PDB file of C-alpha atoms and ligand atoms in Angstrom:
ATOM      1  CA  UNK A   2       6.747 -82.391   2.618  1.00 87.00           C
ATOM      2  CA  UNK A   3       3.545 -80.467   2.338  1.00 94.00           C
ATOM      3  CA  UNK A   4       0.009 -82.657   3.633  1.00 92.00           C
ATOM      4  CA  UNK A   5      -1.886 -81.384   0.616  1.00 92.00           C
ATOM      5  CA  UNK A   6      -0.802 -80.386  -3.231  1.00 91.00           C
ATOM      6  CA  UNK A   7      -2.959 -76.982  -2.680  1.00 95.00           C
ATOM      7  CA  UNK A   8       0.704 -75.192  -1.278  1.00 97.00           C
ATOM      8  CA  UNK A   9       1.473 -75.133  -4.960  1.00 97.00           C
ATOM      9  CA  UNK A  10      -0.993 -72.708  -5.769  1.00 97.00           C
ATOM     10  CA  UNK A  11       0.352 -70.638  -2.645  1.00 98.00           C
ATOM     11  CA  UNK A  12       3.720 -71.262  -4.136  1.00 98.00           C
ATOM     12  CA  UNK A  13       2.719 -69.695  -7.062  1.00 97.00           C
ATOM     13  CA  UNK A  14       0.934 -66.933  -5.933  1.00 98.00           C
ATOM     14  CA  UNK A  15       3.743 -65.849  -3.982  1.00 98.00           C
ATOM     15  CA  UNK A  16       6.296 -66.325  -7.025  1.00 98.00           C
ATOM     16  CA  UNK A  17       4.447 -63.689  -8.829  1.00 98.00           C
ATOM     17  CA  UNK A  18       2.997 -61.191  -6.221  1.00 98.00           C
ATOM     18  CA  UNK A  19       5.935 -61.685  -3.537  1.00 98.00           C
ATOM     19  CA  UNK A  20       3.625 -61.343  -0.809  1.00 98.00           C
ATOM     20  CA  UNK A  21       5.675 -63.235   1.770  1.00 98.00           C
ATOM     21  CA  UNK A  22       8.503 -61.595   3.921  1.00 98.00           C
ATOM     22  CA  UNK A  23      10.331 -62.711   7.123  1.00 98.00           C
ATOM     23  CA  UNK A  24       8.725 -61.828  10.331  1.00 98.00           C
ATOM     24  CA  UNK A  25       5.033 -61.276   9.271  1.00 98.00           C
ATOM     25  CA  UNK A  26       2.492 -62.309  11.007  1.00 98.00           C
ATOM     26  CA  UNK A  27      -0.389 -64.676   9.091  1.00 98.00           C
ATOM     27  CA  UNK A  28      -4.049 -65.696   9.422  1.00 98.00           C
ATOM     28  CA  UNK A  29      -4.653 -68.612   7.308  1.00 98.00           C
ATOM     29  CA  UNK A  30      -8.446 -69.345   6.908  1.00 98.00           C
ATOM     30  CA  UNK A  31      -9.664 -72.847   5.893  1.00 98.00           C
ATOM     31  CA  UNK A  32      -5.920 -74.285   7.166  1.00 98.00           C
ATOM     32  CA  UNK A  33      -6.657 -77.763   7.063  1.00 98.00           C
ATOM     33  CA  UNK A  34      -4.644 -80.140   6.419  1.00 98.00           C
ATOM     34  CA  UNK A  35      -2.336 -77.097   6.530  1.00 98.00           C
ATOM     35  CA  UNK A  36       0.077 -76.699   3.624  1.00 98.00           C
ATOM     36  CA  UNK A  37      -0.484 -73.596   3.580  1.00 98.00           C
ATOM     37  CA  UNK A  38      -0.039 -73.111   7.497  1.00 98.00           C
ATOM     38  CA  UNK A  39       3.705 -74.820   7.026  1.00 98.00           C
ATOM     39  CA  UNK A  40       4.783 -73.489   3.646  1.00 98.00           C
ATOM     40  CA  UNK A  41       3.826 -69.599   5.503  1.00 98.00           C
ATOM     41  CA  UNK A  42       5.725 -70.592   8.486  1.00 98.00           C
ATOM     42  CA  UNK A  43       8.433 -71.169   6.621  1.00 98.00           C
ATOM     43  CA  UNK A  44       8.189 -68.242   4.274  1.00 98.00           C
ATOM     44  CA  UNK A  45       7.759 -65.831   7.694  1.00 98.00           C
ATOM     45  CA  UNK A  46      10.367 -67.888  10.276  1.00 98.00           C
ATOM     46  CA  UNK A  47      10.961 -67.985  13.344  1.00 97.00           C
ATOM     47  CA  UNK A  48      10.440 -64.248  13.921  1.00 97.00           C
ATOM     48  CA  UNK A  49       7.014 -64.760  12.062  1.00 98.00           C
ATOM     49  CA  UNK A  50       3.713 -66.796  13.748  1.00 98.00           C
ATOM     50  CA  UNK A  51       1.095 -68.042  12.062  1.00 98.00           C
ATOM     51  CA  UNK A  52      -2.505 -68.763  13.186  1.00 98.00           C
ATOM     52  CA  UNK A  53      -4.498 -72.010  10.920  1.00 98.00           C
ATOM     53  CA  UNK A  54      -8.240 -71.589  11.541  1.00 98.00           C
ATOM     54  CA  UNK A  55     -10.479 -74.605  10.314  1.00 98.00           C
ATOM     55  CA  UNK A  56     -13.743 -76.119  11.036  1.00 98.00           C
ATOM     56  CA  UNK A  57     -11.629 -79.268  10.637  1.00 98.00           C
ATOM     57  CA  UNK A  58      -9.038 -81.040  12.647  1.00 98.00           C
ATOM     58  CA  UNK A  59      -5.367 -81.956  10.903  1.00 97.00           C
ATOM     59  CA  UNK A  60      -2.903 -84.510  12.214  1.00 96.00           C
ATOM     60  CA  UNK A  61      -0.012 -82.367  11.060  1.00 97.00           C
ATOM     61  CA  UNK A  62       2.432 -81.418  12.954  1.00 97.00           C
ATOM     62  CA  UNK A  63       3.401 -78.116  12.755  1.00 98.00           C
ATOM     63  CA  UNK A  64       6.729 -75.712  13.765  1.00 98.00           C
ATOM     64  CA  UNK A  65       6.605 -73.781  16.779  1.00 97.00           C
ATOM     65  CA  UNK A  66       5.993 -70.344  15.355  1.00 97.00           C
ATOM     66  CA  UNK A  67       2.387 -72.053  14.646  1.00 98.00           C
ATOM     67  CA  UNK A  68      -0.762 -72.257  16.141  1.00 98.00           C
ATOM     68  CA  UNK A  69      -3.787 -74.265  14.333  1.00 98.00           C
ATOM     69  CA  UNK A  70      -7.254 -73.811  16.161  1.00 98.00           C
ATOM     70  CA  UNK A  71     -10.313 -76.253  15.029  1.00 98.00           C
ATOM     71  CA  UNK A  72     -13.374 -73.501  14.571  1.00 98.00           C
ATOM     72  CA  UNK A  73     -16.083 -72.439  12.346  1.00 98.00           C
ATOM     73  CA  UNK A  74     -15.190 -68.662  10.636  1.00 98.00           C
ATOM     74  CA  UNK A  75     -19.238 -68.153  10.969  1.00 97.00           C
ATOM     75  CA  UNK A  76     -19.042 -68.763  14.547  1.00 96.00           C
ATOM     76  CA  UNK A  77     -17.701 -66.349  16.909  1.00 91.00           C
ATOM     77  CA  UNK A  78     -16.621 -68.249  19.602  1.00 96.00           C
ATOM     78  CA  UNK A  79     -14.620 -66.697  22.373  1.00 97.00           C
ATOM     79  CA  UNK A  80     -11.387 -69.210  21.810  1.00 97.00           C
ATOM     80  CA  UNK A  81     -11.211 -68.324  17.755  1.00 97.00           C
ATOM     81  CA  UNK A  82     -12.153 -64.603  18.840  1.00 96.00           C
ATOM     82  CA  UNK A  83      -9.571 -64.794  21.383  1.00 96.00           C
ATOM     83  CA  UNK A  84      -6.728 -66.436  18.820  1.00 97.00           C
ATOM     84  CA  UNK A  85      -6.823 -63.572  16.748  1.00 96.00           C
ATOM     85  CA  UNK A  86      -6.635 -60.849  19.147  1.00 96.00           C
ATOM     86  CA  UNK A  87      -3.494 -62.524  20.178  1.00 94.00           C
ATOM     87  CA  UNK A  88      -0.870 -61.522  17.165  1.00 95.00           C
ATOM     88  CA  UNK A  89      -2.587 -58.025  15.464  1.00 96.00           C
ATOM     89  CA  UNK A  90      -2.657 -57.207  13.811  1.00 97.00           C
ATOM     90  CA  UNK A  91      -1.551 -59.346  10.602  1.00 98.00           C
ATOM     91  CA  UNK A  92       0.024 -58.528   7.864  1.00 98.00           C
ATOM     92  CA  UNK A  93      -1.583 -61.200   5.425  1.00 98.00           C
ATOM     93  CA  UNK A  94      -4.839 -62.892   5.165  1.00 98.00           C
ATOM     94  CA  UNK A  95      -4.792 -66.111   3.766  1.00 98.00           C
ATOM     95  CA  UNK A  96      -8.348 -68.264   2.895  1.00 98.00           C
ATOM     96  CA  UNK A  97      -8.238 -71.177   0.930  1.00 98.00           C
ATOM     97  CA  UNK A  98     -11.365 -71.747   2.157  1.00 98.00           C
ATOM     98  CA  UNK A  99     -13.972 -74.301   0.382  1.00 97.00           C
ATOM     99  CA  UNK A 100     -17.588 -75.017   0.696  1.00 96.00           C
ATOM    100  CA  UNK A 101     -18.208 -78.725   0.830  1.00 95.00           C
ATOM    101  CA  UNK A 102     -19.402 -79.022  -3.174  1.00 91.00           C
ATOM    102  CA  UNK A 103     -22.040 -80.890  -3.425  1.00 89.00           C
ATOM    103  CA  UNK A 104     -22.139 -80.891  -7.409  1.00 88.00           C
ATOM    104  CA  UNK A 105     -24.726 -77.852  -8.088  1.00 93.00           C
ATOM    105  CA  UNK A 106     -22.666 -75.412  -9.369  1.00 92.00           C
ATOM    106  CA  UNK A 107     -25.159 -72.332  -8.507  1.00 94.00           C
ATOM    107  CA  UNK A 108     -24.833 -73.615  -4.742  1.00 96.00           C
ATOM    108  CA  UNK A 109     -21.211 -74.335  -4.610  1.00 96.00           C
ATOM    109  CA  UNK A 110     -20.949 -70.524  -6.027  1.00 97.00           C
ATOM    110  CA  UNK A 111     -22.969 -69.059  -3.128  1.00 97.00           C
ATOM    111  CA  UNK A 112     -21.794 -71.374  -0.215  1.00 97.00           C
ATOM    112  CA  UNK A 113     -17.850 -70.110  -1.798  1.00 98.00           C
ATOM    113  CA  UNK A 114     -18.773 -66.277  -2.174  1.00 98.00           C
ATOM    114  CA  UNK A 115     -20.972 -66.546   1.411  1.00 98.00           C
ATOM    115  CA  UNK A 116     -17.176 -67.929   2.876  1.00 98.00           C
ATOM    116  CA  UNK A 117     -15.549 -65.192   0.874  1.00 98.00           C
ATOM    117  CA  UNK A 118     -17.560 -62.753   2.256  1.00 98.00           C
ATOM    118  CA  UNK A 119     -16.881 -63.924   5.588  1.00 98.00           C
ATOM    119  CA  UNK A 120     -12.908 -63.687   5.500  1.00 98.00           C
ATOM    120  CA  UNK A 121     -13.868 -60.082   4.268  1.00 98.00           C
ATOM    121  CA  UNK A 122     -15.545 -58.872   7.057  1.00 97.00           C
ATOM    122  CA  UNK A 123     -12.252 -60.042   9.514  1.00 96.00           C
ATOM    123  CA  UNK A 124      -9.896 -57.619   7.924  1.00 97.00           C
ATOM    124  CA  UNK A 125     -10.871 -54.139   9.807  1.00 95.00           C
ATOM    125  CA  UNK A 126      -9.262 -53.942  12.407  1.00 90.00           C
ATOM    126  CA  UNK A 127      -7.043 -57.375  11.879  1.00 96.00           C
ATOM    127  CA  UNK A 128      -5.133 -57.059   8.694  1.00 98.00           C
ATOM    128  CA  UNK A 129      -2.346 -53.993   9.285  1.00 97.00           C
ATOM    129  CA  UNK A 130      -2.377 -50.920   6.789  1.00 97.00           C
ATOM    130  CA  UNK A 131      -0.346 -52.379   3.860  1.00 98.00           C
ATOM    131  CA  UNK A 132      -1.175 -55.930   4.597  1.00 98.00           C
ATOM    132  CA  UNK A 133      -2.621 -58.103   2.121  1.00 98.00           C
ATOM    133  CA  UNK A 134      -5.327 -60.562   1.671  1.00 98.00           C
ATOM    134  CA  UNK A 135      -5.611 -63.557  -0.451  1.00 98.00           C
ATOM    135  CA  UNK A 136      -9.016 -65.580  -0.755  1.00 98.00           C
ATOM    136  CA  UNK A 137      -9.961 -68.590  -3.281  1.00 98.00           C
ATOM    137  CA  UNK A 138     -13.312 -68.004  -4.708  1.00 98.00           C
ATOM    138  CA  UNK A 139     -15.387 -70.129  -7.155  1.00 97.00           C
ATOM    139  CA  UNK A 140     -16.023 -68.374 -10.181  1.00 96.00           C
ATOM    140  CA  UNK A 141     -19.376 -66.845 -10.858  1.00 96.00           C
ATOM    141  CA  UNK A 142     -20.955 -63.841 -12.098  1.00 96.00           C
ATOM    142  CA  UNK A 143     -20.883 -62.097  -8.302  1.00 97.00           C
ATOM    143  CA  UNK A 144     -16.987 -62.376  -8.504  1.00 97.00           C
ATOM    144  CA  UNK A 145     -16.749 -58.698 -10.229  1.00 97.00           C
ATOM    145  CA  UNK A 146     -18.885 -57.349  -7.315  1.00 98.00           C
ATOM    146  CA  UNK A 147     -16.995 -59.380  -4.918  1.00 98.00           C
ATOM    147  CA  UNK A 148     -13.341 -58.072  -6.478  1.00 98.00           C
ATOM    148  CA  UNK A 149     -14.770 -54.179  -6.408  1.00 98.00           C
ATOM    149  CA  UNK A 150     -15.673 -54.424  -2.964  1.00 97.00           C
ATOM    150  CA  UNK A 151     -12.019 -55.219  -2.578  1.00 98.00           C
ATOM    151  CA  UNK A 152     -10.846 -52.527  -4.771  1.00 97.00           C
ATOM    152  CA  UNK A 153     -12.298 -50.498  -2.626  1.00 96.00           C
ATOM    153  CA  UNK A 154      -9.778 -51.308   0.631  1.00 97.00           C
ATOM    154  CA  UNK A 155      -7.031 -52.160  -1.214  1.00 98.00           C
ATOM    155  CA  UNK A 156      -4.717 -50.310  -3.511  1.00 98.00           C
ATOM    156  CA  UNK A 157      -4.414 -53.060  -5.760  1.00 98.00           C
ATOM    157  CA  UNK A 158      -6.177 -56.316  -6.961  1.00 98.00           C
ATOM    158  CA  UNK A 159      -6.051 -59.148  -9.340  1.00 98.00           C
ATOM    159  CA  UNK A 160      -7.444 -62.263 -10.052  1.00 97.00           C
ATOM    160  CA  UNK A 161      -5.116 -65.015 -10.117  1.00 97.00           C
ATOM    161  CA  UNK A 162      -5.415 -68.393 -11.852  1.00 95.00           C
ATOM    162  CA  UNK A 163      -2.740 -70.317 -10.774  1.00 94.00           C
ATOM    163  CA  UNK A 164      -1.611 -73.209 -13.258  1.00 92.00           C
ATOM    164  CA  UNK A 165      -1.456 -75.577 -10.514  1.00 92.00           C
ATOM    165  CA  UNK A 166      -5.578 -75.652 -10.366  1.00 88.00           C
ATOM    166  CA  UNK A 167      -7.143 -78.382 -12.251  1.00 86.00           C
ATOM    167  CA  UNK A 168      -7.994 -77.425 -15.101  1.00 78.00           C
ATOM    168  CA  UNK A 169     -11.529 -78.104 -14.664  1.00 80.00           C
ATOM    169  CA  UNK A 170     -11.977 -76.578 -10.922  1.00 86.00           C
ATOM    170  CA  UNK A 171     -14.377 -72.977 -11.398  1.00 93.00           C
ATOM    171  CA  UNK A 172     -12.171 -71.840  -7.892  1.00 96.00           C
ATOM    172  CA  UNK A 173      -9.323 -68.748  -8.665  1.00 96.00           C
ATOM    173  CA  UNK A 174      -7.769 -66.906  -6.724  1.00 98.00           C
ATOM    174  CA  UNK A 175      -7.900 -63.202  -5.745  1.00 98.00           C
ATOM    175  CA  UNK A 176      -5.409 -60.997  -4.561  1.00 98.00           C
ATOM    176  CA  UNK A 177      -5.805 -57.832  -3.017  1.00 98.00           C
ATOM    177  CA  UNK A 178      -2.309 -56.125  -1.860  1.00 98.00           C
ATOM    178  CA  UNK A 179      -2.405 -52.925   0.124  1.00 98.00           C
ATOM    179  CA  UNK A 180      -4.813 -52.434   2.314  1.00 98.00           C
ATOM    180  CA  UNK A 181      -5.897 -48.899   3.203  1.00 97.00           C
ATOM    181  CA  UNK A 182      -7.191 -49.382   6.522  1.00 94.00           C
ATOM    182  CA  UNK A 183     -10.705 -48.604   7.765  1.00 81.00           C
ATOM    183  CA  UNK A 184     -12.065 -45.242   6.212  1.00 68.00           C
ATOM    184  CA  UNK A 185     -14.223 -42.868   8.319  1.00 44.00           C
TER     185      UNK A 185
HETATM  186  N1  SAM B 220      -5.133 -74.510   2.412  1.00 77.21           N
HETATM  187  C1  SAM B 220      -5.313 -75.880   2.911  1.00 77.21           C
HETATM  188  C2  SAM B 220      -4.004 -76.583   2.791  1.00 77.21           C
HETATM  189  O1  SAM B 220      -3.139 -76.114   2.050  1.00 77.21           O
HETATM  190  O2  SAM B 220      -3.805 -77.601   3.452  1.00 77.21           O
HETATM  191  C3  SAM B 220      -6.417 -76.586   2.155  1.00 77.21           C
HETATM  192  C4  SAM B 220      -7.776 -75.973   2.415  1.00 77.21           C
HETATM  193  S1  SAM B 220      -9.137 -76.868   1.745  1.00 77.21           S
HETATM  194  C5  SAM B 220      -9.008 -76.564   0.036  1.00 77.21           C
HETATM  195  C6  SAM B 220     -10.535 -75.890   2.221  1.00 77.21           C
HETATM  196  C7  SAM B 220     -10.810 -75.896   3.705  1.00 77.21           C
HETATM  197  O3  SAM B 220     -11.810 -74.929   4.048  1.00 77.21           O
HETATM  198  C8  SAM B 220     -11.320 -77.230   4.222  1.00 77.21           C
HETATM  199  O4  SAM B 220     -10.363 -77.820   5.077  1.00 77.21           O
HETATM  200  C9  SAM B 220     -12.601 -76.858   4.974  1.00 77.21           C
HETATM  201  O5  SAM B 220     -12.785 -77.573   6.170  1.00 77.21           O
HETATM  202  C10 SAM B 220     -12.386 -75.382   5.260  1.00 77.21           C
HETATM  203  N2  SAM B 220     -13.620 -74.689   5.604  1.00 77.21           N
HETATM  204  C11 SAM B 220     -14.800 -74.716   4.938  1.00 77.21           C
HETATM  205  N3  SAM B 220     -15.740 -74.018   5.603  1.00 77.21           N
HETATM  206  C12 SAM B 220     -15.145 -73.514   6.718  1.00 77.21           C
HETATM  207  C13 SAM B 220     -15.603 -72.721   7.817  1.00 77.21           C
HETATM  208  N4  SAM B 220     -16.882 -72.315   7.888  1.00 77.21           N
HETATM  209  N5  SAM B 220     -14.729 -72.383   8.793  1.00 77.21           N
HETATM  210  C14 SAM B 220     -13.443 -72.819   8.720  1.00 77.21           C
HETATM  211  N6  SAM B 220     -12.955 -73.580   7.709  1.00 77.21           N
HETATM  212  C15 SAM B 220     -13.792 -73.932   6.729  1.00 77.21           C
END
């Protein structure tokens, strides 16, 4: 039993780009409550580990191969800092990160692409050469920007609209498989 109906869209995601395997290590961005967190434990087992970063707390319990760490992903603070030095480097990078909405869509945009952005600049030197990243991102016109910047470190990316969305929700999904490593 999952805490929140997001791990559907994870579900799907994976169903179609097959991003999971056993063993791999995971940093899962915006964690809370933490579907995501247990349905990637699962997916990587025992042999795997995953690390849940979010500025919120979650009352779920989760499997060994876990560890979930309350922090802000603008803030570098020596114990989130410290958490991910501990397992690189990763093989996947997971946000389903959210701003709070607050019902003006050309805010909700920015305050989504700013924590998009963010997640971005954690992959050097985190995500291993041929790991991939995954980030939810509220449509808007930057999103073409935002997805070449990707193209860019990654050999291949597509945007992903997963059925299990609401229909009316702006977020998608992007998915950027292969990364190249730093250049230069
Ligand atoms: N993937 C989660 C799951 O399956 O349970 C649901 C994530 S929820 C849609 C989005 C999350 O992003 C919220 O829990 C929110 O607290 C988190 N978030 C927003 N801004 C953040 C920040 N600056 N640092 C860390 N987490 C943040």
């Amino acid at each position: 039993n999952y805490p929140a109906r997001s791990v559907y869209k994870l579900k799907e995601i994976d169903n179609r780009f097959h991003i999971f395997e056993n063993g791999q290590r995971v940093l899962d961005l915006g964690a809370a409550p933490g579907s995501w967190t247990l349905f990637s434990a699962k997916k990587v087992g025992p042999e795997g580990y995953v690390l849940g970063v979010d500025i919120q707390t979650t009352e779920t319990e989760f499997p060994e191969n876990v560890t979930f760490l309350q922090a802000d992903v603008f803030e570098d603070s020596p114990e989130l800092m410290a958490a991910m030095e501990k397992h690189l480097p990763y093989d996947l990078i997971i946000s389903d990160m959210a701003p709070k909405t607050i019902g003006v869509r050309f805010a909700d945009q920015a305050n989504s692409l700013e924590l998009c952005e963010r997640a971005k600049e954690l992959i050097p030197r985190r995500l291993k050469v041929g790991g991939h990243f995954i980030v939810k991102i509220f449509d808007s016109s930057d999103v073409k920007g935002y997805t070449d910047s990707l193209r860019k470190m990654f050999g291949k990316v597509k945007n992903f609209k997963p059925k299990s969305s609401r229909e009316e929700s702006i977020e998608l999904f992007i998915v950027a498989l292969g990364f190249r490593g730093i250049e230069g």
